[in-house]
CSV table of C-alpha atoms in Angstrom, one decimal:
chain,number,residue,atom,x,y,z
A,1,MET,CA,75.8,95.1,84.4
A,2,SER,CA,79.5,96.1,84.5
A,3,ILE,CA,82.5,93.6,84.1
A,4,ILE,CA,84.9,93.6,87.0
A,5,GLN,CA,88.4,92.6,86.0
A,6,GLN,CA,90.7,91.4,88.7
A,7,PRO,CA,94.5,91.6,88.1
A,8,THR,CA,96.2,88.1,88.0
A,9,LEU,CA,98.0,87.0,91.0
A,10,PHE,CA,100.9,85.5,88.9
A,11,ASP,CA,102.1,86.1,85.3
A,12,ILE,CA,102.4,82.8,83.4
A,13,GLN,CA,105.5,84.0,81.6
A,14,ILE,CA,107.2,84.9,84.8
A,15,LEU,CA,106.2,81.6,86.3
A,16,GLN,CA,107.8,79.7,83.5
A,17,GLU,CA,111.0,81.4,83.8
A,18,LEU,CA,111.4,80.9,87.6
A,19,GLU,CA,113.3,78.0,89.2
A,20,ILE,CA,111.2,75.5,91.0
A,21,GLU,CA,112.3,76.5,94.5
A,22,VAL,CA,111.5,80.1,93.8
A,23,LYS,CA,108.2,79.1,92.1
A,24,TYR,CA,107.0,77.2,95.3
A,25,GLN,CA,108.1,80.2,97.5
A,26,GLU,CA,106.0,82.6,95.3
A,27,PHE,CA,103.0,80.2,95.5
A,28,PHE,CA,103.0,79.5,99.2
A,29,SER,CA,104.5,82.8,100.7
A,30,PRO,CA,101.0,84.6,100.9
A,31,LEU,CA,99.5,81.7,102.7
A,32,GLU,CA,99.6,81.6,106.5
A,33,LEU,CA,100.4,77.9,107.1
A,34,MET,CA,101.3,77.9,110.8
A,35,PRO,CA,97.7,77.2,112.0
A,36,LEU,CA,97.5,74.3,109.6
A,37,ILE,CA,100.8,72.8,110.7
A,38,ALA,CA,99.8,73.3,114.4
A,39,LEU,CA,96.8,70.9,113.8
A,40,PHE,CA,99.2,68.1,113.1
A,41,GLN,CA,102.0,68.7,115.7
A,42,LYS,CA,102.2,66.4,118.7
A,43,GLU,CA,100.9,67.9,121.9
A,44,ASN,CA,103.7,66.7,124.1
A,45,THR,CA,107.3,66.5,122.9
A,46,VAL,CA,108.8,65.2,126.2
A,47,GLY,CA,108.5,61.9,127.9
A,48,ALA,CA,108.3,58.3,126.9
A,49,PRO,CA,106.1,57.5,123.8
A,50,VAL,CA,102.8,55.8,124.4
A,51,THR,CA,102.8,52.2,123.3
A,52,ILE,CA,99.9,50.0,122.7
A,53,ASN,CA,100.0,46.4,123.8
A,54,TYR,CA,98.1,44.0,121.5
């Protein structure tokens, strides 16, 4: 059985040297977040809000 070595996605030394904003950008830039964000957006952005009378 052979051993498959996969290269690391991030180098720990480089991540420690990055600023926090750049670090988050490096983490989340490969991810496609728009489909996830679309799940939580309102369907209708115009008109009066719906209120519930208790």
